[in-house]
Amino acid sequence: MAYDDLRSFLRALEREGDLKRIKAEVDPHLEIGEIVDRVQKAKGPALLFENVKGASMPLAMNIFGTERRLAKALGLKSPDDIADKIAGLLKPELPHGFTGVRDAFGKLASMTHVPPRKVKPGEAPVQEVVLTGEDVDLDQLPALFTWPKDGGSFFNLGLTHTKDPDTGVRNLGLYRLQRHDKRTIGMHWQIHKDSRNHAAVAAKRGEKLPVAIAFGCPPVVTYAATAPLPGDIDEYLFAGFVAGERVRMVDCKTVPLQVPADAEVVLEGWLEPDQLLPEGPFGDHTGFYTPQELFPALTIDCVTMRRRPLLQSIVVGRPPTEDGPLGKFTERFFLPLLKVIVPDIVDYDLPEAGGFHNCVIVSIDKKYPKHAQKVMHAIWGAHMMSLTKLIIVVDADCDVHDYQEVAWRALGNVDYSRDLSVVEGPVDHLDHASYQKFWGGKAGIDATRKLPEEGYTRDGGWPEMITSDPATAALVTKRWKEYGL
C-alpha cells in the first residue's frame, strides 16, 4: 500500500525501527544539516527532530534516504513494479480474442481511480488551522541554513502549485524556497521549469500569478513533484497511477488552486509581476554553491495547516544524498517512456555522481554503422534528457549499472579521433562548468564494438572478448568447496 499522508508513513517506519526521534534541541542553522548529511551518507534511518530551535513544529528529514524506504513509501516492492505497469499501458497492439479484449478493458478500468478527487474544505486536515494577514509568520516554520556560505534559510521540500494562465493546466514543481522574511519567500524556478513559464505568461498579461506551496504531502505526491514529467502530464494523475488510488485534493482558501487535503502545511499567495529579490547563494545538489541571482519573491497571504503540523525537508549537497533514491526510481520508472522515444535503447543508467542529468550510460543492440551516434542525438532531443552533458553508449551485453564494466568498455573500446562526438546545447540552469549560463558543450562516447562499415578495417575485424570455457566454469563451480577457498 502507498501511504495516505506523511505521518502514517512515519508511524510505519517507527514500528520497524527505521525512524529515530531526536528530542534534544537542535539548531536549524548548520547543525541539522550536518546531522542529516552524516546520517544519509551512512544510509541511516529517517529522522524526526522534535525540538527545532526557534520553530513551532517538528521537522522530518531523510525520509526517502534509502531505496527500501522510498519503495515502501510508494507501496512498491521495487521501482520495476511501476516500470512494468507503464510498459503494459504503452503497448500498442490491438487486442486479439476474448482474452485480449478483457485485458484491454482491464487497463482502462485500472485508470478510473487515478485522477485526483476533490473533497470539501471541512474534510481536509490541512485546513484545520487557517492564518491570514499579520498572523502569518514563516519564522515558525523550520527552514534550514545548511551550508556555511548559504545566503539564508531555505525550505527545500515545498511542493509548488501553479497553473498556466492561458490553458488552466496546472503544474506541480519542486524548487528551493528562500525565506526572506516572515511573509516573503524566494521562488527559485529555473529557466527550463514550467512554473517559470506560467509566471512569464501571467506577467505578459499584466496579471498576478496564484501560487500555493504544500509541505509534508503524502509521500507519493512528494515523489511525483520530483519526476521530470512533460508539461501536459498532470503530476497528480501520475501520483494516483503510482499509488493505485486517487489523491484527495481541496480548494485553497485564497487562491484558485487545489492542494493535497492530507498535507501538513500550505502557503498561499499571489505573485506580483517583476517582484524580484536576490536569492542564494545555495549549496545545491551539484555539490557546489550556486551564485546569488534575482528570482521572484512571493508574499504569503494565508497559511493553512493541521492542528499539530510537522514539516518535511531535505538536505542536498555532495552525493550521496537523499536525492539518490529519488533519482534512481525516476530512472527506472521512465525507462519504458524513454524507449518509446528512443526504441533502440536496451537499458540506461543515470549515475548519482553526475547529478543524474550530467551523464547517461545507455546500452543498445547495435545493428548498423553509427547507430550509437543516432542514439546520442535522439537522447539530446528527448524532453529533459536534452540537458545531458555526457552520453556513453555500450553494447547490449554490457550491464549499464556495473560502473566497473562500463569503465572497462569506455576506456578500452574508444578511438577518440573517431568515437568522440562533441556538440553544444542546453544545460541545466545550475550547471557551473559551462562558460555561460544555460548552454554549453556536450560529449558522446561510442564504446560499442566497431563495424567494418564504420571504417574499422583492421585484419580480423573487431576482436572477441575473453570469456571462460563454460564446461570448465561449471566444473569449478561444482567443486569449489573442495578447493578450500
XYZ file of C-alpha atoms in Angstrom:
485
model
C 0.000 0.000 0.000
C 1.007 3.595 -0.548
C 0.514 5.913 2.422
C -2.309 8.455 2.565
C -0.244 11.022 4.454
C 3.242 11.653 5.775
C 2.500 10.916 9.420
C 1.069 7.453 8.753
C 4.266 6.608 6.884
C 6.390 7.875 9.769
C 4.424 5.682 12.188
C 5.066 2.674 9.942
C 8.787 3.440 9.860
C 8.874 3.800 13.648
C 7.233 0.414 14.113
C 10.018 -1.085 12.002
C 12.770 0.738 13.895
C 13.592 2.834 10.822
C 12.734 6.217 12.362
C 14.792 7.993 15.003
C 13.181 10.685 17.153
C 15.618 13.387 18.263
C 14.260 15.077 21.393
C 17.274 17.305 22.131
C 17.020 20.900 20.918
C 18.796 21.289 17.580
C 19.648 24.414 15.621
C 18.407 24.712 12.019
C 21.447 26.941 11.403
C 24.083 24.412 10.187
C 23.561 21.840 12.981
C 20.599 19.949 11.482
C 22.253 19.971 8.072
C 25.436 18.424 9.471
C 23.481 15.736 11.338
C 21.351 14.817 8.340
C 24.269 14.783 5.896
C 26.147 12.294 8.081
C 23.110 10.064 8.593
C 22.075 9.977 4.946
C 25.616 9.205 3.752
C 25.619 6.267 6.198
C 22.234 5.096 4.812
C 20.813 5.638 8.293
C 17.213 5.956 9.485
C 14.601 8.603 8.855
C 14.836 11.411 11.399
C 12.195 13.391 13.294
C 13.583 16.481 15.033
C 11.004 17.201 17.737
C 12.603 20.327 19.199
C 13.848 22.668 16.450
C 15.247 25.903 17.853
C 13.025 28.877 17.044
C 10.313 26.803 15.305
C 6.886 25.717 16.494
C 6.722 22.332 14.768
C 8.806 19.161 14.321
C 10.911 18.547 11.215
C 11.030 15.216 9.348
C 14.253 14.508 7.421
C 15.920 11.748 5.405
C 12.507 10.187 4.791
C 13.443 8.856 1.326
C 17.099 8.267 2.190
C 17.201 4.602 1.118
C 15.656 2.808 -1.839
C 13.890 0.453 0.563
C 12.179 3.344 2.378
C 11.176 5.042 -0.857
C 9.717 1.814 -2.232
C 7.764 1.358 0.990
C 6.507 4.953 0.834
C 5.143 4.371 -2.666
C 3.682 0.962 -1.852
C 6.101 -0.899 -4.132
C 8.490 -3.803 -3.825
C 10.789 -2.179 -6.363
C 10.620 0.587 -8.987
C 10.303 -2.118 -11.633
C 6.707 -2.665 -10.437
C 5.642 0.667 -11.921
C 8.008 0.417 -14.882
C 6.306 -2.834 -15.913
C 2.878 -1.253 -15.421
C 3.827 1.732 -17.589
C 5.241 -0.573 -20.243
C 1.966 -2.506 -20.287
C -0.073 0.645 -20.849
C 2.222 1.721 -23.667
C 1.851 -1.467 -25.676
C 0.203 -0.507 -28.969
C -1.034 -3.941 -30.039
C -4.716 -4.347 -30.800
C -6.449 -6.953 -28.588
C -6.913 -10.432 -30.024
C -9.815 -12.636 -28.993
C -11.788 -12.507 -25.739
C -8.700 -12.548 -23.529
C -7.185 -9.588 -25.356
C -10.410 -7.578 -25.127
C -10.693 -8.350 -21.422
C -7.099 -7.236 -20.848
C -7.661 -4.013 -22.795
C -10.746 -3.155 -20.736
C -8.797 -4.063 -17.616
C -6.242 -1.399 -18.466
C -8.954 1.203 -18.932
C -10.653 0.191 -15.699
C -7.365 0.459 -13.814
C -7.121 4.126 -14.775
C -10.502 5.165 -13.349
C -9.106 5.542 -9.831
C -6.118 7.607 -10.968
C -7.459 11.198 -11.319
C -7.421 13.192 -8.059
C -10.728 13.662 -6.285
C -11.942 16.836 -4.647
C -13.056 16.886 -1.001
C -14.964 19.536 0.924
C -12.916 22.041 2.981
C -14.289 20.571 6.209
C -12.836 17.191 5.238
C -9.294 18.476 4.665
C -6.919 18.039 7.627
C -4.558 20.640 6.124
C -7.194 23.349 6.697
C -7.860 22.679 10.383
C -5.990 25.908 11.179
C -6.134 28.984 8.931
C -3.854 32.009 9.419
C -4.112 35.228 7.411
C -2.670 38.746 7.404
C -0.469 39.600 10.396
C -0.909 36.104 11.830
C 1.285 34.719 9.030
C 4.771 34.097 10.430
C 7.123 31.944 8.357
C 9.697 32.097 11.160
C 7.585 29.484 12.947
C 8.356 27.008 10.176
C 11.741 25.245 10.435
C 13.768 26.479 7.458
C 17.351 25.202 7.085
C 20.597 27.117 6.833
C 22.516 24.064 5.644
C 25.951 25.110 4.384
C 28.283 27.840 5.726
C 28.055 30.147 2.694
C 24.323 29.809 2.045
C 22.603 33.149 1.540
C 19.888 32.426 4.082
C 17.465 29.809 5.360
C 15.589 27.620 2.882
C 12.601 25.323 2.661
C 13.876 22.511 0.429
C 10.824 20.293 0.008
C 7.914 22.619 -0.604
C 5.672 21.446 -3.472
C 4.874 24.477 -5.620
C 1.483 24.608 -7.374
C 0.814 26.965 -10.287
C -1.305 26.873 -13.434
C -0.929 28.201 -16.955
C -2.960 31.443 -17.171
C -3.855 30.670 -20.800
C -4.785 26.987 -20.624
C -5.513 26.440 -16.938
C -3.236 23.379 -16.927
C -1.643 23.024 -13.502
C 1.922 22.184 -12.628
C 3.416 20.682 -9.506
C 7.104 21.520 -9.123
C 9.836 21.183 -6.538
C 12.020 24.273 -6.107
C 14.090 25.557 -3.235
C 12.407 28.399 -1.358
C 14.467 31.034 0.455
C 12.759 32.612 3.471
C 13.345 36.347 3.045
C 11.209 37.469 5.992
C 8.093 36.488 7.941
C 5.839 36.742 4.893
C 8.134 36.516 1.847
C 9.845 33.604 0.130
C 12.012 33.401 -2.989
C 10.838 31.191 -5.852
C 13.884 29.541 -7.417
C 12.224 28.251 -10.557
C 14.783 27.845 -13.297
C 14.654 28.675 -16.991
C 13.518 25.207 -18.088
C 10.743 24.870 -15.470
C 7.005 25.014 -16.147
C 6.195 27.322 -13.223
C 8.628 29.885 -14.599
C 6.733 29.756 -17.906
C 3.432 30.260 -16.050
C 4.863 33.333 -14.326
C 6.081 34.708 -17.664
C 2.623 34.272 -19.232
C 0.960 35.997 -16.284
C 3.433 38.883 -16.433
C 2.818 39.300 -20.166
C -0.896 39.537 -19.437
C -0.237 42.039 -16.636
C -1.689 39.653 -14.053
C -0.650 38.263 -10.711
C 0.060 34.517 -10.595
C -1.652 32.426 -7.908
C 0.792 30.155 -6.069
C 0.295 27.504 -3.382
C 3.126 25.630 -1.675
C 2.407 22.408 0.207
C 4.679 20.763 2.792
C 4.510 17.286 4.272
C 2.382 15.843 1.482
C 1.514 12.166 1.020
C 4.819 10.509 0.024
C 3.631 9.563 -3.471
C 2.753 13.217 -4.165
C 6.150 14.408 -2.976
C 7.802 11.869 -5.278
C 5.624 12.935 -8.232
C 6.800 16.529 -7.761
C 10.394 15.392 -8.343
C 9.584 13.445 -11.524
C 10.578 15.173 -14.819
C 7.171 14.807 -16.442
C 6.246 16.546 -19.707
C 4.240 19.706 -19.143
C 0.997 18.170 -20.406
C 1.016 15.283 -17.903
C -0.635 16.060 -14.558
C 1.638 15.151 -11.640
C -1.434 14.194 -9.603
C -2.520 11.794 -12.324
C 0.936 10.231 -12.163
C 0.815 10.098 -8.350
C -2.518 8.290 -8.482
C -1.150 5.903 -11.079
C 1.831 5.032 -8.873
C -0.224 4.735 -5.675
C -3.123 2.899 -7.272
C -5.615 5.287 -5.687
C -6.873 8.827 -6.185
C -5.169 11.690 -4.340
C -7.518 13.760 -2.173
C -7.470 17.467 -3.129
C -9.066 20.569 -1.635
C -9.592 24.116 -2.888
C -7.221 26.671 -1.397
C -8.654 29.412 0.804
C -7.353 32.490 -1.060
C -6.068 31.365 -4.472
C -7.811 29.413 -7.309
C -5.696 26.288 -6.899
C -6.059 22.863 -5.324
C -3.616 21.220 -2.919
C -3.419 17.813 -1.188
C -6.071 17.662 1.504
C -3.775 15.476 3.631
C -0.716 17.743 3.522
C 0.674 19.211 6.748
C 1.124 22.896 5.838
C 0.155 25.042 2.824
C 1.291 28.572 1.961
C -0.892 30.662 -0.371
C -0.116 33.894 -2.178
C -0.271 35.947 -5.375
C 2.989 36.612 -7.213
C 3.237 40.186 -8.459
C 4.859 40.637 -11.903
C 8.503 41.742 -11.681
C 8.604 41.349 -7.879
C 12.232 40.156 -7.629
C 14.754 39.813 -4.793
C 18.334 38.469 -4.612
C 18.206 34.710 -3.972
C 21.101 32.492 -2.843
C 23.937 31.544 -2.737
C 22.862 27.978 -2.001
C 24.805 24.741 -1.565
C 22.979 22.700 -4.179
C 22.765 19.057 -5.273
C 25.699 19.641 -7.608
C 27.905 19.801 -4.510
C 28.808 23.417 -5.270
C 27.282 26.742 -4.318
C 25.031 28.311 -6.917
C 25.500 32.092 -7.129
C 23.126 34.778 -5.965
C 20.642 35.803 -8.664
C 17.394 37.713 -8.871
C 14.330 35.470 -8.569
C 10.616 36.104 -7.985
C 9.594 36.902 -4.402
C 6.195 35.687 -3.234
C 4.230 37.366 -0.431
C 2.308 34.814 1.634
C -1.247 35.927 2.412
C -2.546 32.748 4.021
C -1.187 29.682 5.826
C -3.319 26.602 6.398
C -2.185 23.633 8.467
C -3.131 20.724 10.660
C -3.634 21.344 14.369
C -0.307 19.730 15.236
C 1.637 20.013 11.980
C 5.086 18.808 11.075
C 7.317 19.878 8.208
C 9.384 17.746 5.838
C 12.615 18.889 4.249
C 15.722 17.509 2.574
C 19.468 18.179 2.636
C 21.248 18.377 -0.710
C 24.971 18.692 -1.372
C 27.825 16.475 -2.442
C 26.488 12.999 -3.276
C 25.416 10.606 -1.950
C 22.348 12.354 -0.540
C 18.598 11.743 -0.291
C 18.444 12.699 -3.975
C 19.976 9.295 -4.772
C 16.959 7.015 -4.241
C 14.615 9.609 -5.786
C 16.760 9.810 -8.914
C 17.168 6.041 -9.192
C 13.401 5.476 -9.020
C 12.850 8.102 -11.713
C 15.455 6.358 -13.869
C 13.597 3.042 -13.580
C 10.075 4.474 -13.903
C 10.853 6.335 -17.093
C 12.760 3.629 -18.967
C 9.579 2.457 -20.792
C 8.731 6.060 -21.743
C 12.254 6.733 -22.965
C 12.092 3.555 -25.047
C 9.003 4.919 -26.793
C 11.004 7.991 -27.845
C 14.243 6.075 -28.489
C 13.277 2.424 -29.146
C 16.919 1.485 -29.789
C 17.636 1.632 -26.043
C 18.008 -1.673 -24.163
C 18.736 -0.138 -20.743
C 20.190 3.020 -19.234
C 21.738 4.298 -16.025
C 21.934 7.823 -14.592
C 24.864 7.928 -12.132
C 24.155 9.830 -8.934
C 27.700 11.188 -9.045
C 26.699 13.003 -12.237
C 23.692 14.581 -10.597
C 21.574 12.217 -12.755
C 21.307 14.716 -15.601
C 25.031 15.208 -16.308
C 25.666 11.664 -17.549
C 23.691 8.815 -19.063
C 25.054 5.348 -19.779
C 22.950 3.609 -22.406
C 23.119 0.155 -23.967
C 21.916 -0.681 -27.470
C 21.645 -3.736 -29.684
C 23.869 -2.275 -32.381
C 22.602 -3.013 -35.894
C 24.261 -0.608 -38.326
C 27.102 1.902 -38.707
C 26.906 4.979 -36.430
C 23.947 3.507 -34.584
C 25.459 4.817 -31.343
C 25.625 8.369 -32.692
C 21.975 8.186 -33.740
C 21.009 7.238 -30.195
C 23.101 10.052 -28.713
C 21.293 12.698 -30.743
C 17.898 11.121 -30.060
C 18.560 11.367 -26.318
C 19.619 15.005 -26.655
C 16.238 15.637 -28.265
C 14.140 13.826 -25.625
C 12.440 16.323 -23.270
C 14.575 16.967 -20.138
C 17.167 14.435 -21.338
C 18.258 17.350 -23.528
C 20.261 18.611 -20.529
C 22.506 15.525 -20.533
C 26.164 16.525 -20.840
C 27.806 13.115 -21.356
C 26.352 10.062 -23.117
C 28.243 6.765 -23.047
C 26.881 4.136 -25.446
C 27.777 0.489 -24.884
C 26.673 -2.812 -26.415
C 23.668 -4.718 -25.100
C 25.845 -7.327 -23.355
C 27.248 -4.646 -21.033
C 25.489 -4.111 -17.681
C 24.984 -0.336 -17.598
C 24.650 -0.421 -13.794
C 28.079 -2.052 -13.338
C 30.314 1.000 -13.449
C 33.471 -1.134 -13.429
C 32.382 -2.889 -16.620
C 31.200 0.369 -18.209
C 34.566 1.980 -17.447
C 36.375 -1.014 -18.943
C 34.361 -0.703 -22.148
C 34.591 3.089 -22.345
C 38.312 3.208 -21.628
C 39.239 0.326 -23.897
C 36.823 0.462 -26.819
C 37.314 4.056 -27.951
C 39.424 5.714 -30.629
C 38.891 9.327 -29.609
C 39.605 10.697 -33.066
C 36.551 8.798 -34.384
C 34.368 7.737 -31.454
C 34.055 11.016 -29.546
C 31.247 13.396 -30.562
C 31.359 16.951 -29.188
C 28.335 19.214 -29.610
C 26.758 22.268 -27.969
C 23.294 22.516 -26.465
C 21.218 23.419 -23.406
C 22.496 22.575 -19.935
C 20.915 22.794 -16.521
C 20.485 26.262 -15.002
C 22.575 25.084 -12.027
C 25.481 23.853 -14.160
C 28.597 25.736 -13.044
C 31.022 24.164 -15.535
C 29.608 25.765 -18.684
C 31.346 29.042 -19.547
C 27.983 30.820 -19.695
C 24.533 30.122 -18.290
C 22.032 27.767 -19.903
C 24.137 26.224 -22.681
C 27.493 24.551 -23.123
C 29.499 21.693 -24.559
C 28.368 18.071 -24.531
C 30.090 14.824 -25.434
C 29.053 11.406 -26.652
C 31.339 8.376 -26.388
C 30.754 5.425 -28.692
C 32.056 2.493 -26.652
C 30.335 -0.158 -28.790
C 32.115 -2.707 -30.946
C 33.083 -1.120 -34.272
C 31.891 -2.374 -37.653
C 33.887 -2.527 -40.913
C 31.346 -0.107 -42.429
C 32.390 2.439 -39.801
C 35.964 2.301 -41.042
C 37.277 -0.397 -38.684
C 39.161 -2.432 -41.313
C 41.956 -3.995 -39.291
C 42.770 -7.627 -40.047
C 40.400 -9.977 -38.281
C 37.845 -7.328 -37.509
C 36.756 -6.355 -34.011
C 38.313 -8.779 -31.506
C 36.360 -11.257 -29.400
C 36.111 -10.653 -25.666
C 37.736 -13.149 -23.324
C 35.286 -15.450 -21.547
C 35.690 -18.632 -19.517
C 35.207 -22.061 -21.020
C 31.584 -22.882 -19.993
C 32.265 -26.534 -19.167
C 35.290 -25.700 -17.054
C 33.475 -22.889 -15.292
C 30.624 -25.258 -14.377
C 33.107 -27.846 -13.113
C 34.935 -25.338 -10.929
C 31.651 -24.079 -9.507
C 30.650 -27.635 -8.638
C 33.985 -28.407 -6.952
C 34.541 -25.009 -5.283
C 34.230 -26.274 -1.714
C 36.805 -28.982 -2.426
C 39.423 -26.342 -3.113
C 39.120 -24.949 0.386
C 38.965 -21.398 -0.950
